Tab-separated table of C-alpha atoms in Angstrom:
chain	number	residue	atom	x	y	z
Y	1	MET	CA	0.027	0.056	-0.055
Y	2	LYS	CA	1.334	3.455	-0.916
Y	3	LEU	CA	0.086	6.524	0.918
Y	4	ASN	CA	0.433	9.582	-1.414
Y	5	LEU	CA	0.899	12.543	0.872
Y	6	HIS	CA	-0.492	15.012	-1.828
Y	7	ARG	CA	-3.602	12.996	-2.263
Y	8	LEU	CA	-3.916	12.859	1.597
Y	9	TRP	CA	-3.696	16.701	1.693
Y	10	ILE	CA	-6.378	16.972	-0.920
Y	11	PHE	CA	-8.594	14.621	1.057
Y	12	GLU	CA	-8.151	16.709	4.133
Y	13	GLN	CA	-9.118	20.049	2.188
Y	14	VAL	CA	-12.299	18.299	0.823
Y	15	VAL	CA	-13.232	17.423	4.339
Y	16	LYS	CA	-12.571	21.020	5.651
Y	17	CYS	CA	-14.275	22.803	2.947
Y	18	GLY	CA	-17.381	20.571	3.034
Y	19	GLY	CA	-17.234	19.099	-0.408
Y	20	PHE	CA	-15.447	18.435	-3.618
Y	21	SER	CA	-16.450	21.687	-5.465
Y	22	ALA	CA	-15.464	23.963	-2.502
Y	23	ALA	CA	-12.124	22.325	-2.151
Y	24	ALA	CA	-11.443	22.527	-5.905
Y	25	ARG	CA	-12.132	26.480	-5.769
Y	26	LYS	CA	-9.860	26.816	-2.804
Y	27	LEU	CA	-7.104	24.680	-4.337
Y	28	TYR	CA	-7.563	26.201	-7.815
Y	29	MET	CA	-8.067	22.823	-9.312
Y	30	SER	CA	-11.142	21.351	-11.263
Y	31	GLN	CA	-13.634	19.479	-9.404
Y	32	PRO	CA	-12.995	16.262	-11.360
Y	33	SER	CA	-9.331	16.424	-10.776
Y	34	VAL	CA	-10.065	16.659	-6.917
Y	35	SER	CA	-12.553	13.830	-7.024
Y	36	GLN	CA	-9.971	11.757	-9.001
Y	37	HIS	CA	-7.187	12.352	-6.496
Y	38	VAL	CA	-9.505	11.165	-3.545
Y	39	HIS	CA	-10.742	8.227	-5.619
Y	40	LYS	CA	-7.024	7.143	-6.265
Y	41	LEU	CA	-6.449	7.547	-2.411
Y	42	GLU	CA	-9.468	5.198	-1.621
Y	43	VAL	CA	-8.070	2.737	-4.294
Y	44	SER	CA	-4.666	2.730	-2.705
Y	45	LEU	CA	-6.258	2.152	0.731
Y	46	ARG	CA	-8.685	-0.411	-0.659
Y	47	THR	CA	-11.615	1.294	1.235
Y	48	THR	CA	-14.218	4.081	0.867
Y	49	LEU	CA	-13.343	7.217	2.490
Y	50	ILE	CA	-16.299	9.523	1.568
Y	51	ASP	CA	-19.966	8.484	0.996
Y	52	ARG	CA	-21.162	10.337	-1.919
Y	53	THR	CA	-24.598	8.958	-2.266
Y	54	GLY	CA	-26.286	11.892	-0.148
Y	55	SER	CA	-26.857	15.560	-1.070
Y	56	ARG	CA	-23.456	16.353	0.680
Y	57	PRO	CA	-20.347	14.118	0.909
Y	58	ARG	CA	-20.037	12.457	4.276
Y	59	LEU	CA	-17.112	10.591	5.900
Y	60	THR	CA	-17.218	6.898	6.286
Y	61	ASP	CA	-15.919	5.420	9.469
Y	62	GLU	CA	-12.628	4.672	7.496
Y	63	GLY	CA	-12.520	8.278	6.376
Y	64	GLU	CA	-12.938	9.514	10.046
Y	65	VAL	CA	-9.832	7.458	11.137
Y	66	LEU	CA	-7.845	8.673	8.084
Y	67	LEU	CA	-8.623	12.304	8.673
Y	68	GLN	CA	-7.285	12.050	12.273
Y	69	TYR	CA	-4.068	10.868	10.979
Y	70	ALA	CA	-3.914	13.314	8.002
Y	71	GLN	CA	-4.324	16.243	10.637
Y	72	ARG	CA	-1.464	14.893	12.501
Y	73	ILE	CA	0.690	14.432	9.466
Y	74	SER	CA	-0.044	18.054	8.430
Y	75	SER	CA	0.976	19.312	11.872
Y	76	LEU	CA	4.209	17.274	11.746
Y	77	ALA	CA	4.873	18.591	8.196
Y	78	GLN	CA	4.735	22.011	9.526
Y	79	GLU	CA	7.078	21.338	12.313
Y	80	VAL	CA	9.647	19.841	9.896
Y	81	ALA	CA	9.367	23.033	7.808
Y	82	ALA	CA	9.946	25.068	10.838
Y	83	ALA	CA	12.681	22.938	12.149
Y	84	ILE	CA	14.607	23.236	8.701
Y	85	ASP	CA	14.028	26.987	8.897
Y	86	ARG	CA	15.607	27.063	12.316
Y	87	VAL	CA	18.687	25.392	10.999
Y	88	SER	CA	19.010	27.900	8.205
Y	89	ASP	CA	17.824	30.878	10.343
Y	90	VAL	CA	16.602	32.569	7.252
Y	91	PRO	CA	12.930	33.505	7.328
Y	92	SER	CA	11.236	31.730	4.418
Y	93	GLY	CA	8.160	29.486	3.870
Y	94	ARG	CA	4.722	30.431	5.009
Y	95	LEU	CA	3.491	32.809	7.726
Y	96	LEU	CA	-0.009	31.895	8.829
Y	97	VAL	CA	-1.743	34.384	10.988
Y	98	GLY	CA	-5.335	34.599	12.310
Y	99	SER	CA	-7.323	37.534	13.591
Y	100	THR	CA	-10.695	39.196	13.831
Y	101	SER	CA	-11.480	41.520	10.841
Y	102	THR	CA	-11.141	44.670	12.976
Y	103	TYR	CA	-7.539	43.994	14.254
Y	104	GLY	CA	-6.918	42.200	10.858
Y	105	ASN	CA	-7.624	45.114	8.966
Y	106	HIS	CA	-6.485	47.936	11.122
Y	107	LEU	CA	-3.398	46.287	12.789
Y	108	LEU	CA	-2.197	43.266	10.859
Y	109	LEU	CA	-2.439	44.313	7.363
Y	110	PRO	CA	-0.172	47.281	7.854
Y	111	LEU	CA	2.315	44.987	9.651
Y	112	LEU	CA	2.089	42.375	7.081
Y	113	ALA	CA	2.818	45.003	4.397
Y	114	ARG	CA	5.978	45.926	6.252
Y	115	PHE	CA	6.955	42.214	6.895
Y	116	ALA	CA	6.560	41.477	3.079
Y	117	GLU	CA	8.837	44.456	2.114
Y	118	ARG	CA	11.551	43.080	4.517
Y	119	PHE	CA	10.954	39.321	3.637
Y	120	PRO	CA	9.535	38.992	0.217
Y	121	GLU	CA	10.399	35.231	0.141
Y	122	VAL	CA	7.803	34.504	3.050
Y	123	GLU	CA	4.374	33.729	1.742
Y	124	CYS	CA	1.918	35.491	4.126
Y	125	HIS	CA	-1.530	34.255	4.942
Y	126	LEU	CA	-4.180	36.198	7.032
Y	127	ARG	CA	-7.177	34.312	8.005
Y	128	VAL	CA	-10.217	36.246	9.408
Y	129	GLY	CA	-13.213	35.183	11.382
Y	130	ASN	CA	-14.837	35.868	14.813
Y	131	THR	CA	-12.821	34.931	17.993
Y	132	SER	CA	-14.337	31.445	18.361
Y	133	GLU	CA	-13.633	30.717	14.642
Y	134	VAL	CA	-9.988	31.830	14.731
Y	135	MET	CA	-9.282	29.796	17.841
Y	136	GLY	CA	-10.812	26.915	16.117
Y	137	LEU	CA	-8.130	27.568	13.172
Y	138	LEU	CA	-5.355	27.878	15.776
Y	139	ALA	CA	-6.432	24.513	17.390
Y	140	ASP	CA	-6.448	22.905	13.967
Y	141	GLY	CA	-3.136	24.234	13.084
Y	142	GLU	CA	-4.667	26.222	10.050
Y	143	VAL	CA	-3.013	29.172	11.655
Y	144	ARG	CA	0.072	29.431	13.861
Y	145	LEU	CA	-0.187	32.913	15.353
Y	146	ALA	CA	-3.565	34.534	16.396
Y	147	VAL	CA	-4.220	38.148	17.417
Y	148	LEU	CA	-7.293	38.319	19.427
Y	149	PRO	CA	-9.061	40.076	22.097
Y	150	GLY	CA	-7.680	38.576	25.315
Y	151	ASP	CA	-10.998	37.643	26.973
Y	152	GLY	CA	-11.635	35.056	24.266
Y	153	ALA	CA	-8.088	33.915	23.388
Y	154	GLY	CA	-8.022	30.413	24.940
Y	155	ALA	CA	-7.055	30.890	28.476
Y	156	SER	CA	-5.928	27.418	29.031
Y	157	ARG	CA	-2.777	25.320	29.495
Y	158	HIS	CA	-2.970	24.540	25.715
Y	159	TYR	CA	-2.132	28.156	24.646
Y	160	ARG	CA	0.381	30.894	25.297
Y	161	ARG	CA	-0.952	34.478	25.407
Y	162	GLU	CA	1.189	37.548	25.296
Y	163	ARG	CA	-0.511	40.831	25.652
Y	164	ILE	CA	0.264	43.292	22.675
Y	165	LEU	CA	-1.766	46.352	23.492
Y	166	ASP	CA	-5.208	47.498	24.751
Y	167	GLU	CA	-8.295	48.496	22.883
Y	168	ARG	CA	-11.258	50.677	24.381
Y	169	PHE	CA	-14.852	49.846	23.658
Y	170	LEU	CA	-17.302	52.815	23.003
Y	171	LEU	CA	-20.968	53.255	23.139
Y	172	VAL	CA	-22.105	54.910	19.993
Y	173	ALA	CA	-25.152	56.189	18.230
Y	174	HIS	CA	-26.436	58.156	15.323
Y	175	PRO	CA	-25.589	61.932	15.560
Y	176	GLU	CA	-29.129	62.869	15.650
Y	177	HIS	CA	-29.984	60.391	18.592
Y	178	PRO	CA	-31.423	62.304	21.651
Y	179	LEU	CA	-28.469	61.166	23.901
Y	180	ALA	CA	-25.715	61.898	21.247
Y	181	GLY	CA	-22.679	63.552	22.913
Y	182	ARG	CA	-24.271	63.395	26.503
Y	183	ALA	CA	-22.926	61.760	29.540
Y	184	VAL	CA	-25.640	58.977	30.280
Y	185	THR	CA	-26.469	56.873	33.441
Y	186	PRO	CA	-27.905	53.286	33.170
Y	187	SER	CA	-31.426	54.759	33.857
Y	188	ASP	CA	-30.970	56.772	30.559
Y	189	LEU	CA	-30.177	53.692	28.591
Y	190	GLU	CA	-33.035	51.422	30.001
Y	191	GLN	CA	-35.483	52.153	26.963
Y	192	GLN	CA	-32.856	52.357	24.324
Y	193	HIS	CA	-32.594	49.873	21.514
Y	194	PHE	CA	-29.277	47.997	21.613
Y	195	LEU	CA	-27.797	46.237	18.561
Y	196	PHE	CA	-25.789	43.168	19.218
Y	197	ARG	CA	-23.073	41.029	17.449
Y	198	GLU	CA	-23.358	37.307	16.998
Y	199	GLU	CA	-22.408	34.943	19.791
Y	200	GLY	CA	-18.900	33.890	19.681
Y	201	SER	CA	-17.443	37.263	18.989
Y	202	ALA	CA	-15.431	39.359	21.284
Y	203	THR	CA	-17.439	42.398	20.680
Y	204	ARG	CA	-20.679	40.472	21.730
Y	205	ARG	CA	-18.864	39.479	25.119
Y	206	ALA	CA	-17.877	43.287	25.620
Y	207	GLN	CA	-21.597	44.256	24.810
Y	208	ASP	CA	-22.983	41.597	27.409
Y	209	ASP	CA	-20.459	42.619	29.916
Y	210	ALA	CA	-21.344	46.388	29.441
Y	211	LEU	CA	-25.048	45.535	30.029
Y	212	ALA	CA	-24.216	43.640	33.047
Y	213	ARG	CA	-21.984	46.564	34.244
Y	214	TRP	CA	-25.043	48.935	33.821
Y	215	LYS	CA	-27.571	46.266	35.246
Y	216	LEU	CA	-29.605	46.369	32.076
Y	217	SER	CA	-31.331	43.601	30.140
Y	218	PRO	CA	-32.910	45.168	27.182
Y	219	ALA	CA	-35.008	43.171	24.634
Y	220	ARG	CA	-32.642	41.588	22.199
Y	221	CYS	CA	-32.886	42.349	18.441
Y	222	PRO	CA	-31.674	39.925	15.731
Y	223	GLN	CA	-28.035	39.393	16.038
Y	224	ILE	CA	-25.851	41.178	13.257
Y	225	ASN	CA	-22.740	39.459	11.901
Y	226	GLY	CA	-19.581	41.652	11.833
Y	227	ASN	CA	-18.688	44.901	13.279
Y	228	GLU	CA	-18.780	46.595	9.929
Y	229	THR	CA	-22.503	45.682	9.411
Y	230	LEU	CA	-23.318	46.537	13.041
Y	231	LYS	CA	-21.572	50.036	12.658
Y	232	HIS	CA	-23.704	50.737	9.590
Y	233	ALA	CA	-26.774	49.702	11.304
Y	234	VAL	CA	-26.075	52.366	14.009
Y	235	MET	CA	-25.249	54.898	11.352
Y	236	ALA	CA	-28.735	53.977	9.861
Y	237	GLY	CA	-30.447	54.944	13.143
Y	238	LEU	CA	-31.474	51.458	13.924
Y	239	GLY	CA	-30.139	51.594	17.575
Y	240	ILE	CA	-27.059	52.155	19.714
Y	241	ALA	CA	-24.153	49.669	20.130
Y	242	VAL	CA	-20.777	49.037	22.103
Y	243	LEU	CA	-18.203	48.792	19.521
Y	244	PRO	CA	-14.305	48.572	19.484
Y	245	GLN	CA	-12.770	52.154	19.208
Y	246	ARG	CA	-10.666	51.390	16.239
Y	247	CYS	CA	-13.856	50.276	14.300
Y	248	VAL	CA	-15.564	53.457	14.731
Y	249	ALA	CA	-12.798	56.152	15.141
Y	250	ARG	CA	-13.171	57.434	11.531
Y	251	GLU	CA	-16.873	57.673	11.580
Y	252	LEU	CA	-16.815	59.646	14.903
Y	253	GLY	CA	-14.153	61.925	13.459
Y	254	GLU	CA	-16.413	62.637	10.359
Y	255	GLY	CA	-19.547	63.174	12.414
Y	256	ARG	CA	-21.312	60.031	11.018
Y	257	LEU	CA	-21.476	58.525	14.536
Y	258	ALA	CA	-21.855	60.270	18.053
Y	259	LEU	CA	-20.209	59.151	21.260
Y	260	LEU	CA	-22.257	58.452	24.355
Y	261	ARG	CA	-20.450	58.724	27.607
Y	262	PRO	CA	-21.827	56.186	29.997
Y	263	ASP	CA	-21.111	56.261	33.769
Y	264	PRO	CA	-19.790	53.781	34.841
Y	265	GLY	CA	-17.615	53.751	31.689
Y	266	LEU	CA	-16.158	50.598	29.828
Y	267	PRO	CA	-13.036	49.076	30.626
Y	268	ALA	CA	-10.286	48.541	28.085
Y	269	CYS	CA	-9.843	45.103	26.353
Y	270	ALA	CA	-6.345	43.556	26.015
Y	271	ILE	CA	-5.247	42.484	22.539
Y	272	VAL	CA	-3.156	39.302	22.773
Y	273	LEU	CA	-1.039	37.105	20.651
Y	274	ALA	CA	-2.079	33.489	21.089
Y	275	THR	CA	0.008	30.554	20.044
Y	276	SER	CA	-0.274	26.790	20.930
Y	277	ARG	CA	2.216	25.829	23.747
Y	278	GLU	CA	3.468	23.129	21.453
Y	279	THR	CA	4.333	25.605	18.764
Y	280	SER	CA	8.165	26.026	17.914
Y	281	PHE	CA	8.520	29.180	16.156
Y	282	SER	CA	10.014	29.389	12.543
Y	283	PRO	CA	12.440	32.372	11.828
Y	284	ALA	CA	9.640	34.003	9.893
Y	285	GLU	CA	7.321	33.652	12.903
Y	286	ARG	CA	9.817	34.899	15.207
Y	287	GLU	CA	10.499	38.112	12.984
Y	288	PHE	CA	6.838	38.892	12.721
Y	289	ILE	CA	6.255	38.383	16.483
Y	290	GLY	CA	9.206	40.849	17.098
Y	291	LEU	CA	7.526	43.371	14.638
Y	292	LEU	CA	4.205	42.872	16.450
Y	293	ARG	CA	5.690	43.702	19.693
Y	294	THR	CA	6.738	47.072	18.464
Y	295	VAL	CA	3.059	48.077	17.477
Y	296	HIS	CA	1.837	49.676	20.670
Y	297	ASP	CA	3.032	53.153	20.067
Y	298	ALA	CA	2.076	53.119	16.310
Y	299	TRP	CA	-1.442	51.914	17.249
Y	300	ALA	CA	-1.680	54.424	20.019
Y	301	VAL	CA	-0.943	57.567	17.741
Y	302	GLY	CA	-2.119	56.282	14.358
Y	303	GLU	CA	-4.883	58.061	12.612
Y	304	GLY	CA	-8.186	58.450	14.259
Y	305	SER	CA	-7.092	56.593	17.476
Y	306	GLN	CA	-7.962	59.425	19.982
Y	307	VAL	CA	-11.442	59.740	21.208
Y	308	PRO	CA	-12.495	63.005	22.706
Y	309	ASP	CA	-13.861	63.202	26.273
Y	310	ARG	CA	-16.953	64.886	24.932
Y	311	GLY	CA	-19.283	63.703	22.105
Y	312	GLU	CA	-18.138	65.950	19.320
Y	313	GLY	CA	-16.069	63.185	17.441
Y	314	VAL	CA	-12.568	62.066	17.030
Y	315	ARG	CA	-9.370	63.913	16.139
Y	316	GLY	CA	-5.972	62.460	15.466
Y	317	SER	CA	-2.853	63.364	17.380
Y	318	GLY	CA	-1.341	65.347	14.582
Y	319	ALA	CA	1.953	63.277	14.697
Y	320	PRO	CA	1.425	60.146	12.779
Y	321	GLY	CA	3.226	57.067	13.945
Y	322	PRO	CA	5.096	54.788	11.684
Y	323	LEU	CA	2.160	52.840	10.559
Y	324	ALA	CA	-0.298	55.853	10.081
Y	325	ALA	CA	0.241	55.767	6.272
Y	326	LEU	CA	-1.169	52.218	6.201
Y	327	ALA	CA	-3.478	51.977	9.338
Y	328	GLY	CA	-6.998	52.916	9.196
Y	329	HIS	CA	-7.532	53.225	5.430
Y	330	ALA	CA	-8.162	49.687	4.152
Y	331	GLU	CA	-11.741	48.601	3.667
Y	332	ASP	CA	-12.800	45.684	5.876
Y	333	PRO	CA	-12.124	42.525	4.095
Y	334	ALA	CA	-14.711	40.515	5.929
Y	335	THR	CA	-18.014	41.109	7.752
Y	336	ARG	CA	-17.039	39.127	10.867
Y	337	ALA	CA	-14.912	40.572	13.579
Y	338	GLY	CA	-14.095	40.018	17.181
């Protein structure tokens, strides 16, 4: 029996993508080619790995067993590549980073641009999802580094966490909202229509924590996926919401959103680098982590990062940091955020 590792990897992608067509799109292959590779793998193992009789492909018992080994082999292959990189001590190969869309867009994209200029031979990949999804990618080995809000970044013996910087959460509303620009108490907020993120996101946890802090339990509206969509719902006047400062700084500065100043206020949230405790970093990963550790000052003074103490909007510091030319200008690449 011969076990072709390339076919094993294609089989793993079919399972992860939920079907042959989705895997073909991801791998830039034709669907018949993907099916043929899996079929040849089944022939070599003299078994059926995927039941194709239903509306969606389903793993057989033999396929379930093979998938477990395929994932272990993929993880081992990454360790081999990292070990070889360490011997050469020259950054190369792939850099796999995961984050929420808010921090991926405003923090990691500028850093990846700088990193790519310094190490063009490294292939950089950024995967975006909500916090729960990114932690799943980290657990599965699909990303090796994850930049996430600290309250959802896997506080367990399986992960290492390093604080990178802090992010404030703000209560925002439409500029013509009756409470716009005002200091407000929990009693002022009792009858307000709050908008919420989906479960599993760090913003949703911050929203729930804020309501608990204010001892409020307003009626829930349908959940909104993604900070960008939620922000636009607030700008449309559909309600008020707690959102990350970096997500709303530009709109506050331009007067498209207004700040509400609740008492008690909202605590800052730590943004952390999360990695598996079993991870041995490659030279590329060590270089990127070193770059990430320098981001605090640039994030603090970058465009639109300062929020006024009154409700009139946001103004920058006037002295842009080293990332200001890149930070805060890219459109959000995904609708989901932390």
